[in-house]
Structure formats: structure tokens, C-alpha cells
Amino acid sequence: MIALLVVICEVAFWVLLAAGLALRYVARKPRLGAAVLLCEPLLEVVLLVVTAIDLKNGSEPDWKHGLAAVYIGFTVGLGHHTVKKVDAWVAHRWFGGPPPVKPPKYGMARAVHEWRTAARWILAAVVAAGLLQAAIWYVGPGGEISSLQGWQQKMGLVVAVNLIIAGGYTVWPKRAPEGAVTEREPADRL
């Protein structure tokens, strides 16, 4: 049931995003579109409550409970950025908006971009690991928690990979090809 709910939440995320953008651009009701987009965090609240109830009713924690925590964490860390990127793309593609800002390609501007990207992923992993730890405490010492701990290790790997990538761009910044004119490209914000 939990795995199905994660899938439903993911589909509902994209449906709400499409509905919010349609209201914003097609129906020209930006406030109503924003209100629909603000309903997206409710999906994570529902998933969190259902997962907690499932554990309280005696279900053994398994990969599905871990997946729910990871989904919530990644929505917290990456959801807002995803909505902003899709909004900019839709506005440009179909409604005459300016082109989306491209990330910088070279130098320290690229390193800063990579650190901002890493910060989003690290936030997602930390939230997921925190929820997993809360589930471990909730289940208590008598329960089988190895699958939840396995998910926590995977979140540690996500943090490590992002630190390596961002650190690599900092230590070895990508240089522009010789003779190339590089315009100052603004880095995206968190």
C-alpha cells in the first residue's frame, strides 16, 4: 500500500504542477494557479501520516517505508526547484516568456552552480535520513530496522557523491575553450 501511495503522490505532483501552470498561463489566473501549486506539500503530509499509521498498526518496516521517507526528502529538497524550472520552461516554450537561464559552463561560476545543486541534493538526503531515523525511533529497539538503516546509508552515498562533484568543479574548474567569448551567465538560486 505504501509503495502504491508513493507512486500516486508522484503522479499527483505532476498533475498538480500541470494544473497550476494551466491555470496560471492558459486561464490567466496566476493566483489560483499558485494556490494549486501550494497544495503540493499536502501530498507529502498525507504520505507521512499514512506511513506513520502503517507502522503504528504493526507493519514491519521494509523498503516501502524507506522509499516513502526518501520521496518526502527529495520533494523537500528538489520540489521547489523543479517547479521553478518547469514553470520557466513552459512560460518560454508556449507563452512567449524569456528563455530559461542556463547554468554557467565554465570557471568558478560553474563551481558555484554545482555547490547550489549539491546543497539541494544534500538537503533532500538529510531530510530523508532524518525521517528514516524518526521511523527507527518510532519502531523501537524490538523492530526489524535494517531496511531503514540501508536507506540511510544510501542517503550518505548521495551526500558523498554531490560533495565530490561540487568539490571537483571547485578544485578543477572547467576552462572555456581558447578564443571563446563567454558571457556572464547568472547562476540559479537555491
C-alpha positions as a LaTeX table, in Angstrom:
\begin{tabular}{lrrr}
\hline
Residue & $x$ (\AA) & $y$ (\AA) & $z$ (\AA) \\
\hline
Met1 & 0.00 & 0.00 & 0.00 \\
Ile2 & 2.82 & 2.43 & 0.85 \\
Ala3 & 4.61 & 1.84 & $-2.47$ \\
Leu4 & 1.37 & 2.48 & $-4.35$ \\
Leu5 & 0.85 & 5.67 & $-2.35$ \\
Val6 & 4.36 & 6.87 & $-3.29$ \\
Val7 & 3.51 & 6.31 & $-6.97$ \\
Ile8 & 0.17 & 8.11 & $-6.52$ \\
Cys9 & 1.94 & 11.04 & $-4.83$ \\
Glu10 & 4.44 & 11.29 & $-7.69$ \\
Val11 & 1.69 & 11.25 & $-10.32$ \\
Ala12 & $-0.34$ & 13.75 & $-8.28$ \\
Phe13 & 2.74 & 16.02 & $-8.04$ \\
Trp14 & 2.92 & 16.26 & $-11.83$ \\
Val15 & $-0.86$ & 16.57 & $-12.22$ \\
Leu16 & $-0.95$ & 19.45 & $-9.72$ \\
Leu17 & 2.02 & 21.05 & $-11.44$ \\
Ala18 & 0.32 & 20.83 & $-14.83$ \\
Ala19 & $-2.98$ & 22.11 & $-13.40$ \\
Gly20 & $-1.27$ & 25.00 & $-11.63$ \\
Leu21 & 0.62 & 26.02 & $-14.75$ \\
Ala22 & $-2.50$ & 25.67 & $-16.91$ \\
Leu23 & $-4.41$ & 27.94 & $-14.54$ \\
Arg24 & $-1.53$ & 30.39 & $-14.49$ \\
Tyr25 & $-0.94$ & 30.63 & $-18.23$ \\
Val26 & $-3.96$ & 29.28 & $-20.12$ \\
Ala27 & $-6.75$ & 30.51 & $-17.84$ \\
Arg28 & $-4.73$ & 33.62 & $-16.89$ \\
Lys29 & $-5.45$ & 33.09 & $-13.21$ \\
Pro30 & $-1.98$ & 33.29 & $-11.63$ \\
Arg31 & $-3.24$ & 33.42 & $-8.04$ \\
Leu32 & $-5.41$ & 30.34 & $-8.47$ \\
Gly33 & $-2.51$ & 28.58 & $-10.20$ \\
Ala34 & $-0.24$ & 29.46 & $-7.28$ \\
Ala35 & $-2.86$ & 28.15 & $-4.85$ \\
Val36 & $-2.95$ & 24.82 & $-6.69$ \\
Leu37 & 0.85 & 24.64 & $-6.65$ \\
Leu38 & 0.82 & 25.31 & $-2.90$ \\
Cys39 & $-1.28$ & 22.16 & $-2.46$ \\
Glu40 & 1.67 & 20.00 & $-3.49$ \\
Pro41 & 3.22 & 19.82 & 0.03 \\
Leu42 & $-0.06$ & 18.30 & 1.22 \\
Leu43 & 0.84 & 15.18 & $-0.77$ \\
Glu44 & 3.92 & 14.67 & 1.39 \\
Val45 & 1.94 & 15.26 & 4.58 \\
Val46 & $-0.57$ & 12.59 & 3.54 \\
Leu47 & 2.25 & 10.17 & 2.69 \\
Leu48 & 3.95 & 10.85 & 6.03 \\
Val49 & 0.75 & 10.34 & 8.03 \\
Val50 & $-0.20$ & 7.14 & 6.19 \\
Thr51 & 3.30 & 5.74 & 6.65 \\
Ala52 & 3.26 & 6.54 & 10.37 \\
Ile53 & $-0.18$ & 4.92 & 10.75 \\
Asp54 & 1.01 & 1.85 & 8.86 \\
Leu55 & 3.99 & 1.48 & 11.22 \\
Lys56 & 1.81 & 2.14 & 14.27 \\
Asn57 & $-0.58$ & $-0.62$ & 13.20 \\
Gly58 & 2.24 & $-3.12$ & 13.44 \\
Ser59 & 3.65 & $-3.32$ & 9.92 \\
Glu60 & 7.27 & $-4.38$ & 9.81 \\
Pro61 & 9.40 & $-1.57$ & 8.41 \\
Asp62 & 10.62 & $-2.51$ & 4.96 \\
Trp63 & 11.86 & $-0.90$ & 1.76 \\
Lys64 & 8.48 & 0.73 & 1.09 \\
His65 & 8.60 & 2.74 & 4.32 \\
Gly66 & 12.14 & 3.79 & 3.46 \\
Leu67 & 11.05 & 4.76 & $-0.04$ \\
Ala68 & 8.31 & 6.96 & 1.42 \\
Ala69 & 10.85 & 8.80 & 3.60 \\
Val70 & 13.22 & 9.22 & 0.67 \\
Tyr71 & 10.42 & 10.50 & $-1.58$ \\
Ile72 & 9.42 & 13.09 & 1.02 \\
Gly73 & 13.04 & 14.17 & 1.49 \\
Phe74 & 13.65 & 14.56 & $-2.20$ \\
Thr75 & 10.44 & 16.51 & $-2.66$ \\
Val76 & 11.50 & 18.87 & 0.13 \\
Gly77 & 14.99 & 19.31 & $-1.32$ \\
Leu78 & 14.23 & 19.37 & $-5.03$ \\
Gly79 & 10.49 & 20.03 & $-5.43$ \\
His80 & 10.56 & 23.84 & $-5.36$ \\
His81 & 13.47 & 23.97 & $-7.81$ \\
Thr82 & 11.69 & 21.54 & $-10.14$ \\
Val83 & 8.53 & 23.64 & $-10.09$ \\
Lys84 & 10.52 & 26.80 & $-10.89$ \\
Lys85 & 12.38 & 25.13 & $-13.77$ \\
Val86 & 9.23 & 23.64 & $-15.30$ \\
Asp87 & 7.41 & 26.98 & $-14.89$ \\
Ala88 & 10.21 & 28.85 & $-16.71$ \\
Trp89 & 10.31 & 26.24 & $-19.47$ \\
Val90 & 6.51 & 26.29 & $-20.00$ \\
Ala91 & 6.43 & 30.10 & $-20.00$ \\
His92 & 9.16 & 30.21 & $-22.64$ \\
Arg93 & 8.05 & 27.27 & $-24.77$ \\
Trp94 & 4.38 & 28.12 & $-25.16$ \\
Phe95 & 3.66 & 31.58 & $-23.78$ \\
Gly96 & 6.40 & 33.88 & $-25.06$ \\
Gly97 & 8.38 & 34.13 & $-21.85$ \\
Pro98 & 12.11 & 34.67 & $-21.73$ \\
Pro99 & 14.30 & 31.62 & $-22.21$ \\
Pro100 & 15.17 & 29.79 & $-19.01$ \\
Val101 & 18.51 & 30.74 & $-17.50$ \\
Lys102 & 21.16 & 28.22 & $-18.47$ \\
Pro103 & 23.71 & 27.22 & $-15.88$ \\
Pro104 & 27.19 & 28.63 & $-16.32$ \\
Lys105 & 29.57 & 26.36 & $-18.20$ \\
Tyr106 & 32.98 & 27.46 & $-17.03$ \\
Gly107 & 35.09 & 28.64 & $-14.14$ \\
Met108 & 34.07 & 29.45 & $-10.62$ \\
Ala109 & 30.56 & 30.39 & $-11.75$ \\
Arg110 & 30.10 & 26.73 & $-12.69$ \\
Ala111 & 31.55 & 25.66 & $-9.34$ \\
Val112 & 29.06 & 27.89 & $-7.52$ \\
His113 & 26.24 & 26.38 & $-9.58$ \\
Glu114 & 27.41 & 22.87 & $-8.69$ \\
Trp115 & 27.55 & 23.75 & $-4.96$ \\
Arg116 & 23.99 & 25.08 & $-5.13$ \\
Thr117 & 22.87 & 21.89 & $-6.85$ \\
Ala118 & 24.72 & 19.84 & $-4.25$ \\
Ala119 & 23.04 & 21.82 & $-1.46$ \\
Arg120 & 19.60 & 20.88 & $-2.81$ \\
Trp121 & 20.52 & 17.20 & $-3.04$ \\
Ile122 & 22.17 & 17.23 & 0.39 \\
Leu123 & 19.08 & 18.85 & 1.91 \\
Ala124 & 16.97 & 16.13 & 0.33 \\
Ala125 & 19.23 & 13.39 & 1.69 \\
Val126 & 19.38 & 14.93 & 5.18 \\
Val127 & 15.59 & 15.26 & 5.39 \\
Ala128 & 15.18 & 11.67 & 4.18 \\
Ala129 & 17.78 & 10.40 & 6.67 \\
Gly130 & 16.07 & 12.35 & 9.46 \\
Leu131 & 12.69 & 10.84 & 8.61 \\
Leu132 & 14.27 & 7.40 & 8.46 \\
Gln133 & 15.83 & 7.95 & 11.89 \\
Ala134 & 12.46 & 9.10 & 13.25 \\
Ala135 & 10.93 & 5.89 & 11.87 \\
Ile136 & 13.67 & 3.84 & 13.53 \\
Trp137 & 12.95 & 5.50 & 16.88 \\
Tyr138 & 9.21 & 5.11 & 16.29 \\
Val139 & 9.52 & 1.38 & 15.67 \\
Gly140 & 11.74 & 0.96 & 18.72 \\
Pro141 & 14.55 & $-1.43$ & 19.51 \\
Gly142 & 12.39 & $-4.57$ & 19.12 \\
Gly143 & 11.55 & $-4.00$ & 15.45 \\
Glu144 & 13.39 & $-5.01$ & 12.31 \\
Ile145 & 15.01 & $-1.77$ & 11.16 \\
Ser146 & 17.74 & $-2.98$ & 8.82 \\
Ser147 & 15.94 & $-1.84$ & 5.66 \\
Leu148 & 15.53 & 1.68 & 7.09 \\
Gln149 & 19.22 & 1.76 & 8.02 \\
Gly150 & 20.04 & 0.62 & 4.47 \\
Trp151 & 18.16 & 3.61 & 3.09 \\
Gln152 & 20.11 & 5.87 & 5.48 \\
Gln153 & 23.38 & 4.51 & 4.05 \\
Lys154 & 22.15 & 5.27 & 0.55 \\
Met155 & 21.43 & 8.86 & 1.63 \\
Gly156 & 25.01 & 9.10 & 2.91 \\
Leu157 & 26.16 & 8.00 & $-0.54$ \\
Val158 & 24.02 & 10.75 & $-2.16$ \\
Val159 & 25.72 & 13.33 & 0.07 \\
Ala160 & 29.19 & 11.97 & $-0.71$ \\
Val161 & 28.65 & 11.94 & $-4.49$ \\
Asn162 & 27.36 & 15.51 & $-4.50$ \\
Leu163 & 30.28 & 16.73 & $-2.39$ \\
Ile164 & 32.72 & 15.01 & $-4.76$ \\
Ile165 & 31.11 & 16.56 & $-7.86$ \\
Ala166 & 30.95 & 20.08 & $-6.42$ \\
Gly167 & 34.44 & 19.76 & $-4.97$ \\
Gly168 & 35.75 & 18.59 & $-8.34$ \\
Tyr169 & 34.39 & 21.69 & $-10.08$ \\
Thr170 & 35.95 & 23.84 & $-7.35$ \\
Val171 & 39.42 & 22.26 & $-7.44$ \\
Trp172 & 39.49 & 21.70 & $-11.21$ \\
Pro173 & 37.24 & 24.39 & $-12.71$ \\
Lys174 & 36.28 & 23.79 & $-16.33$ \\
Arg175 & 38.00 & 26.31 & $-18.56$ \\
Ala176 & 36.44 & 27.98 & $-21.58$ \\
Pro177 & 37.86 & 26.93 & $-24.95$ \\
Glu178 & 40.58 & 29.23 & $-26.19$ \\
Gly179 & 39.18 & 32.19 & $-28.08$ \\
Ala180 & 35.61 & 31.54 & $-26.92$ \\
Val181 & 33.60 & 34.52 & $-25.85$ \\
Thr182 & 31.95 & 33.74 & $-22.55$ \\
Glu183 & 29.09 & 35.85 & $-21.47$ \\
Arg184 & 28.41 & 36.15 & $-17.80$ \\
Glu185 & 25.65 & 33.62 & $-17.18$ \\
Pro186 & 23.80 & 34.06 & $-13.92$ \\
Ala187 & 23.81 & 31.06 & $-11.64$ \\
Asp188 & 20.46 & 29.84 & $-10.44$ \\
Arg189 & 19.45 & 30.38 & $-6.85$ \\
Leu190 & 18.54 & 27.83 & $-4.23$ \\
\hline
\end{tabular}
